[in-house]
Tab-separated table of C-alpha atoms in Angstrom:
chain	number	residue	atom	x	y	z
A	1	MET	CA	114.255	-156.135	-132.069
A	2	ARG	CA	113.737	-153.483	-129.370
A	3	ASN	CA	109.958	-154.104	-129.266
A	4	SER	CA	110.391	-157.845	-128.738
A	5	SER	CA	112.890	-157.120	-125.952
A	6	ILE	CA	110.384	-154.774	-124.266
A	7	MET	CA	107.613	-157.372	-124.639
A	8	GLU	CA	109.835	-160.079	-123.167
A	9	ASN	CA	110.784	-157.794	-120.269
A	10	ASN	CA	107.098	-156.950	-119.616
A	11	SER	CA	106.249	-160.644	-119.763
A	12	ASN	CA	108.990	-161.447	-117.242
A	13	ILE	CA	107.744	-158.691	-114.919
A	14	ALA	CA	104.159	-160.009	-115.150
A	15	LEU	CA	105.299	-163.586	-114.479
A	16	GLU	CA	107.366	-162.452	-111.501
A	17	ALA	CA	104.393	-160.551	-110.056
A	18	VAL	CA	102.029	-163.512	-110.497
A	19	MET	CA	104.488	-166.014	-109.033
A	20	ASP	CA	105.183	-163.681	-106.107
A	21	VAL	CA	101.454	-163.611	-105.256
A	22	ILE	CA	101.087	-167.391	-105.625
A	23	LEU	CA	104.173	-168.215	-103.549
A	24	SER	CA	103.403	-165.552	-100.906
A	25	ARG	CA	99.823	-166.703	-100.267
A	26	LYS	CA	99.242	-167.868	-96.736
A	27	SER	CA	96.343	-168.644	-94.433
A	28	VAL	CA	95.596	-165.607	-92.259
A	29	ARG	CA	93.246	-166.194	-89.318
A	30	LYS	CA	93.506	-162.906	-87.371
A	31	TYR	CA	92.265	-159.559	-88.653
A	32	THR	CA	92.047	-155.932	-87.625
A	33	ALA	CA	88.638	-154.291	-87.175
A	34	GLU	CA	89.078	-152.214	-90.350
A	35	PRO	CA	86.220	-153.004	-92.736
A	36	LEU	CA	86.684	-153.845	-96.393
A	37	THR	CA	85.451	-151.277	-98.896
A	38	GLU	CA	82.778	-152.170	-101.424
A	39	ALA	CA	85.437	-151.795	-104.131
A	40	GLU	CA	87.668	-154.348	-102.368
A	41	ILE	CA	84.786	-156.801	-101.995
A	42	GLU	CA	83.844	-156.388	-105.655
A	43	THR	CA	87.450	-156.984	-106.719
A	44	LEU	CA	87.499	-160.249	-104.751
A	45	LEU	CA	84.197	-161.365	-106.293
A	46	ARG	CA	85.356	-160.428	-109.797
A	47	ALA	CA	88.450	-162.578	-109.218
A	48	GLY	CA	86.242	-165.483	-108.110
A	49	MET	CA	84.000	-165.196	-111.146
A	50	ALA	CA	87.026	-165.125	-113.483
A	51	ALA	CA	87.877	-168.734	-112.540
A	52	PRO	CA	87.871	-171.501	-115.133
A	53	SER	CA	84.661	-173.497	-115.315
A	54	ALA	CA	83.988	-176.822	-117.049
A	55	LYS	CA	81.916	-176.118	-120.177
A	56	ASN	CA	81.643	-172.533	-118.863
A	57	ILE	CA	78.671	-173.511	-116.687
A	58	GLN	CA	79.788	-171.204	-113.852
A	59	PRO	CA	77.798	-172.992	-111.118
A	60	TRP	CA	78.976	-170.594	-108.408
A	61	SER	CA	77.165	-168.045	-106.287
A	62	PHE	CA	78.653	-165.974	-103.483
A	63	ILE	CA	77.184	-164.728	-100.217
A	64	VAL	CA	78.958	-161.733	-98.676
A	65	VAL	CA	78.514	-161.551	-94.892
A	66	THR	CA	79.638	-158.391	-93.087
A	67	ASP	CA	77.195	-158.542	-90.171
A	68	ARG	CA	78.939	-159.618	-86.934
A	69	GLU	CA	75.817	-161.214	-85.456
A	70	THR	CA	75.392	-163.457	-88.494
A	71	ALA	CA	79.084	-164.352	-88.322
A	72	ARG	CA	78.668	-165.274	-84.631
A	73	LYS	CA	75.753	-167.586	-85.478
A	74	LEU	CA	77.979	-169.426	-87.914
A	75	VAL	CA	80.555	-169.905	-85.151
A	76	THR	CA	78.257	-171.142	-82.386
A	77	LYS	CA	77.372	-174.242	-84.375
A	78	ASN	CA	80.544	-174.473	-86.426
A	79	VAL	CA	84.237	-174.946	-85.748
A	80	ASN	CA	85.747	-171.726	-87.081
A	81	ARG	CA	86.261	-169.187	-84.327
A	82	MET	CA	87.763	-166.484	-86.556
A	83	TYR	CA	84.463	-165.678	-88.319
A	84	PRO	CA	83.410	-162.774	-86.049
A	85	GLU	CA	86.935	-161.299	-86.195
A	86	ALA	CA	86.924	-161.033	-89.982
A	87	PRO	CA	85.182	-157.943	-91.329
A	88	CYS	CA	83.978	-159.953	-94.335
A	89	LEU	CA	83.060	-163.554	-95.018
A	90	ILE	CA	82.659	-164.754	-98.593
A	91	VAL	CA	80.645	-167.964	-98.800
A	92	VAL	CA	81.381	-169.807	-102.044
A	93	CYS	CA	78.355	-171.864	-103.097
A	94	GLY	CA	77.604	-174.264	-105.937
A	95	ASP	CA	74.282	-174.769	-107.698
A	96	LEU	CA	73.503	-178.489	-107.656
A	97	ASN	CA	70.803	-177.992	-110.303
A	98	THR	CA	73.339	-177.193	-113.014
A	99	THR	CA	73.552	-179.901	-115.647
A	100	VAL	CA	75.951	-180.953	-118.349
A	101	LYS	CA	75.676	-183.073	-121.494
A	102	PRO	CA	77.701	-186.289	-121.366
A	103	HIS	CA	81.112	-185.575	-122.908
A	104	ASP	CA	80.663	-188.347	-125.456
A	105	ALA	CA	77.248	-187.122	-126.679
A	106	PRO	CA	77.194	-185.832	-130.288
A	107	LYS	CA	77.030	-182.025	-130.471
A	108	ASP	CA	73.569	-181.853	-132.027
A	109	SER	CA	72.173	-184.739	-130.018
A	110	PRO	CA	69.199	-184.104	-127.738
A	111	ALA	CA	71.008	-186.199	-125.103
A	112	ILE	CA	69.599	-185.961	-121.621
A	113	GLU	CA	71.794	-183.759	-119.493
A	114	ARG	CA	73.220	-185.107	-116.254
A	115	PRO	CA	73.821	-183.304	-112.959
A	116	ASN	CA	77.033	-181.293	-113.211
A	117	PRO	CA	79.749	-183.399	-111.516
A	118	ASN	CA	82.192	-180.488	-111.648
A	119	TRP	CA	80.437	-177.936	-109.428
A	120	MET	CA	82.880	-178.398	-106.527
A	121	ILE	CA	85.913	-178.216	-108.827
A	122	ASP	CA	84.680	-175.002	-110.455
A	123	CYS	CA	83.811	-173.474	-107.077
A	124	SER	CA	87.216	-174.489	-105.709
A	125	ALA	CA	88.875	-172.626	-108.587
A	126	ALA	CA	86.740	-169.574	-107.743
A	127	ALA	CA	87.728	-169.821	-104.065
A	128	GLU	CA	91.424	-170.035	-104.943
A	129	ASN	CA	91.121	-166.964	-107.175
A	130	ILE	CA	89.609	-165.068	-104.234
A	131	LEU	CA	92.479	-166.153	-101.969
A	132	LEU	CA	95.083	-165.071	-104.533
A	133	ALA	CA	93.354	-161.737	-105.125
A	134	ALA	CA	93.253	-161.123	-101.363
A	135	GLU	CA	97.006	-161.775	-101.178
A	136	ALA	CA	97.684	-159.418	-104.089
A	137	MET	CA	95.570	-156.714	-102.383
A	138	GLY	CA	97.507	-156.980	-99.116
A	139	LEU	CA	94.547	-158.585	-97.354
A	140	GLY	CA	94.484	-161.730	-95.256
A	141	ALA	CA	92.208	-164.671	-96.031
A	142	VAL	CA	91.798	-168.360	-95.308
A	143	TRP	CA	89.782	-171.220	-96.809
A	144	THR	CA	87.447	-172.882	-94.304
A	145	ALA	CA	85.555	-175.912	-95.568
A	146	CYS	CA	81.791	-176.409	-95.407
A	147	TRP	CA	81.265	-179.225	-97.913
A	148	PRO	CA	81.511	-182.231	-97.567
A	149	TYR	CA	80.900	-181.957	-93.794
A	150	GLU	CA	77.153	-182.151	-93.176
A	151	ASP	CA	77.452	-180.777	-89.638
A	152	ARG	CA	79.044	-177.642	-91.127
A	153	TYR	CA	77.129	-177.057	-94.339
A	154	SER	CA	73.737	-177.749	-92.753
A	155	VAL	CA	74.328	-174.930	-90.241
A	156	VAL	CA	75.570	-172.554	-92.942
A	157	LYS	CA	72.513	-173.327	-95.078
A	158	GLU	CA	70.176	-172.735	-92.137
A	159	VAL	CA	71.780	-169.495	-90.884
A	160	LEU	CA	72.137	-167.967	-94.350
A	161	GLY	CA	68.827	-169.209	-95.818
A	162	ILE	CA	70.535	-171.085	-98.642
A	163	PRO	CA	68.117	-172.928	-100.971
A	164	GLU	CA	68.004	-176.730	-101.057
A	165	ASN	CA	69.680	-176.941	-104.473
A	166	VAL	CA	72.662	-174.777	-103.447
A	167	MET	CA	75.636	-176.169	-101.522
A	168	PRO	CA	78.073	-173.987	-99.552
A	169	LEU	CA	81.530	-175.282	-100.444
A	170	ALA	CA	83.663	-172.945	-98.339
A	171	ILE	CA	83.639	-169.809	-96.228
A	172	ILE	CA	86.535	-167.436	-96.808
A	173	PRO	CA	87.101	-164.947	-93.977
A	174	VAL	CA	88.838	-161.858	-95.418
A	175	GLY	CA	90.246	-158.784	-93.731
A	176	HIS	CA	93.261	-156.629	-93.046
A	177	PRO	CA	95.755	-159.004	-91.414
A	178	ALA	CA	96.533	-158.716	-87.707
A	179	GLU	CA	99.184	-161.419	-88.017
A	180	THR	CA	101.944	-162.105	-90.510
A	181	PRO	CA	102.406	-165.847	-90.869
A	182	ALA	CA	105.173	-166.913	-93.209
A	183	PRO	CA	104.104	-168.594	-96.432
A	184	LYS	CA	104.806	-172.330	-96.470
A	185	ASP	CA	107.379	-173.651	-98.914
A	186	LYS	CA	105.466	-176.507	-100.508
A	187	TRP	CA	107.942	-177.225	-103.335
A	188	ARG	CA	108.601	-180.997	-103.323
A	189	PRO	CA	110.549	-182.272	-106.388
A	190	GLU	CA	109.870	-185.868	-105.300
A	191	LYS	CA	106.178	-185.291	-106.095
A	192	ILE	CA	106.995	-184.779	-109.788
A	193	HIS	CA	106.843	-187.631	-112.313
A	194	ARG	CA	107.833	-187.111	-115.921
A	195	GLY	CA	106.366	-189.077	-118.794
A	196	ARG	CA	104.716	-191.611	-116.472
A	197	TRP	CA	104.567	-192.548	-112.777
């Protein structure tokens, strides 16, 4: 009986910690000059790569930008002025060459594979994991969109030398926060439908 009580208590503590990170996450757009360590960057990337992925295709790739000049080039032709302030930018990219068998194809069928329609969903899950990990680490981060805006992603592709078959979905500036915005309470019971709409 005591062991199950300890397990339940540990489970409650873990749930509380996870929910605290999720509900505390906020968009931070101002950072100190303190750089991120390689260990911190790796932790963020590990979190991204731990995201769920349809059929485990994992279409993501990540570009880590810590050079201020490169960050400035992204700003001059883009809309996000906080890039040079952040000590690290993580560009979440999807490989458009990944393919998937149609879901209704028999397992052993040599069915022709189709382009993976889930690349942006998988990469979005990876980006969210990075944002949550940043929050848990006491860092600040914000999602800035590249795709589907051609005027944004074309510049990012050009500046960062991204191949034709790879699409930058988002740039996540990350750093030690120089502001403390309050998390937004997004709980809306009226958005919940039970059983059917």
